[in-house]
Amino acid sequence: MKTMRAAVCARAGGPEVLEVREVPVPAVRDGWSLVRIKGAGLNRSELRTRQGHSPDVRFPRVLGIEGTGIVAASTDPRLPEGTTVAAVMGEMGRAFDGGYAEYALLPNPLLMPVTTTLPWETLAALPETYLTAQGALDALGIGPGSTGRLLIRGGTSSVGLAAAAIAAGHGLEVAGTTRRPAKARALTGHVLIDDGGPLTGLPQLWPEGPDWVLDLVGARTAVDSLSLVRRGGTVCVAGSLSGWLVPDFEPIAKIPSGTKLTAFHSKDHAGATAVLQRIIGEVEAGTYRPHVDRVFPLDEIADAHRYMEEDRAAGKLVVVP
């Protein structure tokens, strides 16, 4: 095959700038392998890149910071043709073309060979979402044997739902927030409505505050989260649903004494094969139940971005070529 279909982001702009085109299949080169993409999760960072908020990205570009599929041509002995792989981050979809295509040429260190019986749309929902959720909980210091109260802000996001599943599996008491009451049914545990004002019900639920806050909303709520967590507790910012920058942030004034503020960067789990394989096993066993809100064909990528931009999803969106 000499050509393939790809969703090319022609320029910065609205969803309409994503154009499905017939383009050449990338030529394999040393250190890179060609992957036939079978499914790719959608992420809000791609939305922001499409909008023009990633100054290092040059257009036209095939977006997609993650993807799952089958090795079609390999330059790595550990990745023979036919191997099922997942890839995430490592400048995928930013410095080089990503998962919104039938084929992607990807750096070998980024490829995670996995074994699974999961359908592609389920497997595609896991890499960025569950690796971010696991990494954020690790950053908070939450693991097997942990006890206490976890508040997840942005609880109906795909990462929020994944983090809740992992934390509940450890035995934590979990509360999740959502801006839209209609999405509350997607949450397990306690549900709090976050309409931009005080989190109604939190003082009654946990008078001393949560032990941990996983803040996936980001810039808009990070400072407020520091005031909500119990004194000495930890806040981890691991999402940017409301943007990347906190204006006029004064650490000494805004971080209560003894309270800890940390973050998790998805790039820290790039190539984390063992972690992803364990997550796949938990999904196959039914311990984790990924929330796939909707699956879009590649031809409907603009509609998928519009759906994401309008905040209509409760869970993960997936595109399949």
Phi, psi and omega in degrees: 000128182260335180233164180212167174264136179216148174269106184264127173276103189290327183194172176289141180161202181282182182304335184292346180282353175275111186244123177280118184233161169269118184228162178296143171293133183300142178279134180290141177221166183306134177086357181231152177230151180268128181243130171279111185285128178252343177186145179219131175286148176264147184221149183293337176296328177291324176299315181291324175298315179300325180285348178100016183266010177245090190298337181277349183276131178252135179261153001286151182211139170275114182282181178116101184273004177209165177187155175230150180175207185235135178295122180262328177208128190240147170241016184232121181302334180278357183232067180295158177305139182096352179290135173282128183224159169232152178217147180206142174061214184063031182072014175298132180076007180231294176279336177215165187294145187247215195276356181278057185198168177285332177223149175222134174267117191232148178296137182305318181297341182278341187277129180249105178287130182226158171245138184196156172251006183289147172294156186301320183294332176283313179301321182294338181278354191266315196304295183295317185296305186282328176292324176292315179300314180295317180295322179293319177294322175299317180296327178284344183087021180265132178199187178306133181092351178291146175227145178143198189240129181240125173257128178247113177269125192089040189293336180268003170291161181299320179291321179299316179294321178294316180297321178297319179296316181294314182296318178297326177296333176278348180098011179285155170273126189239138170233142179233148179253153172213148176278339187244112180305330181296339180271354187301330182296340179285342185273147169250157183082204182284145181241129178235136179270124182252095183259016180098345177261197177301146179287094182301129177098343182294315179298326178287323181289308183228086183305327180274356182091163177288155175284329180222147170235123171261109185259107179259353177283316170096237192304319186289332189243353187303314181294319178297322179299325178296331179277342183271324184294149179298154178301127183092354178282184185231136173247131175243122174266117184225017180212167183221042181300335181248015179113181189254335190248136172262111183288142173054044182279123178248101187305313184295323181282328190260341179259112179301146181305130178088341178280146185245139177240126180223182181210163172230134178252127183303329182298340181292340180251013175298130181076016183276072187300314184297320179295315181295320180297322177295318179298317178301318178298320179293324178291316180297328180279350181087004179291316174253139179237095182301139179263097174267108183289316184198147177246127181248140168288159183303324181298340183253027184298324178295320177296323179297317178294322178296318178299317179291317183294329179276004176058042183268346185276143167240086185124200189268142170256141183229141173245139178237131180297000000 
